[in-house]
Amino acid sequence: YVWIFFVNYRVVKLEKQINPEKRGSVFDVKFQKQWLESCDEAEKLMAGQCAYKAYSASTKACAGLWLVFTLSALFLSTGLLPILAVCLIWAVNQCVYSYWSIKLSASGTNIL
């Protein structure tokens, strides 16, 4: 984890040198919010598109894992815990997406 944090710190530092308008410190709890606020509209659009692609991939992965774990519970007697774990992650994913879709689709709502 220290190595990953160090690499992320160096990447953010380099990005801030290239683009001085970028704000935020990796040591701050609200780093992601500050970083996104300092992005221009094209970068925000790209972040939104990437987030949707990640959402779609995680939904497909959860569906596939659910199928595998259901079949393994039926034929290999592995139990229900793997199925419940995947369903919990899947439910959180779907609920958060639905909540923010409803909230952001309301008229007069600011995206950030």
XYZ file of C-alpha atoms in Angstrom:
112
model
C 0.000 0.000 0.000
C 2.874 2.360 0.701
C 4.253 1.793 -2.796
C 0.842 2.436 -4.412
C 0.387 5.595 -2.341
C 3.873 6.823 -3.262
C 3.273 6.253 -6.980
C -0.097 8.048 -6.788
C 1.527 10.931 -4.925
C 4.220 11.283 -7.606
C 1.659 11.141 -10.441
C -0.493 13.839 -8.812
C 2.582 15.979 -8.167
C 3.653 15.657 -11.817
C 0.134 16.472 -13.034
C 0.102 19.583 -10.832
C 3.436 20.687 -12.322
C 2.098 20.227 -15.856
C -1.270 21.855 -15.054
C -0.848 24.447 -12.273
C -4.613 25.051 -12.095
C -5.123 21.613 -10.520
C -5.895 21.712 -6.805
C -5.888 19.195 -4.008
C -3.465 17.265 -1.883
C -3.376 13.472 -1.753
C -3.103 13.789 2.037
C -6.500 15.534 2.227
C -9.645 13.506 2.875
C -11.577 15.501 0.253
C -8.894 15.143 -2.427
C -11.168 13.647 -5.086
C -13.753 16.411 -4.715
C -11.120 19.173 -4.866
C -9.421 17.553 -7.844
C -12.675 17.180 -9.778
C -13.630 20.788 -9.051
C -10.331 21.939 -10.567
C -10.957 19.992 -13.788
C -12.339 21.609 -16.913
C -15.587 20.444 -18.494
C -13.953 18.011 -20.920
C -12.134 16.291 -18.059
C -15.351 16.117 -16.027
C -17.170 14.613 -19.002
C -14.423 12.045 -19.436
C -14.565 11.188 -15.712
C -18.324 10.692 -15.983
C -17.969 8.433 -19.002
C -15.253 6.409 -17.269
C -17.424 6.096 -14.164
C -20.302 4.756 -16.247
C -17.994 2.238 -17.953
C -16.768 1.105 -14.520
C -20.372 0.805 -13.325
C -21.276 -1.296 -16.371
C -18.242 -3.552 -15.927
C -18.929 -4.097 -12.235
C -22.568 -4.941 -12.977
C -21.515 -7.556 -15.539
C -18.853 -8.928 -13.186
C -21.361 -9.242 -10.339
C -23.845 -11.019 -12.611
C -21.154 -13.452 -13.744
C -19.933 -14.098 -10.206
C -23.499 -14.581 -9.009
C -24.030 -17.233 -11.681
C -20.754 -19.010 -10.875
C -21.365 -18.982 -7.126
C -24.983 -20.099 -7.525
C -23.924 -23.051 -9.646
C -21.117 -23.905 -7.228
C -23.587 -23.795 -4.326
C -25.911 -26.159 -6.172
C -23.335 -28.646 -7.413
C -20.375 -28.283 -5.036
C -22.179 -27.374 -1.788
C -20.071 -24.261 -1.182
C -22.805 -22.500 0.770
C -24.601 -19.201 0.437
C -21.992 -16.771 1.775
C -20.279 -16.140 -1.592
C -23.672 -15.514 -3.215
C -24.699 -13.121 -0.441
C -21.385 -11.236 -0.635
C -21.712 -10.704 -4.389
C -25.380 -9.737 -4.074
C -24.542 -7.207 -1.359
C -21.892 -5.542 -3.551
C -24.252 -5.637 -6.515
C -27.107 -4.115 -4.491
C -24.921 -1.283 -3.196
C -23.743 -0.588 -6.748
C -27.296 -0.476 -8.102
C -28.697 1.568 -5.208
C -25.994 4.235 -5.369
C -26.368 4.538 -9.142
C -30.150 4.792 -8.875
C -30.009 7.312 -6.043
C -27.653 9.641 -7.875
C -29.520 9.228 -11.164
C -32.732 10.364 -9.489
C -31.025 13.155 -7.566
C -29.138 14.554 -10.563
C -32.073 14.275 -12.947
C -34.135 16.642 -10.794
C -34.428 20.059 -12.353
C -32.100 22.727 -11.049
C -29.679 20.249 -9.517
C -25.968 21.025 -9.577
C -23.844 18.002 -10.521
C -21.086 18.781 -8.036
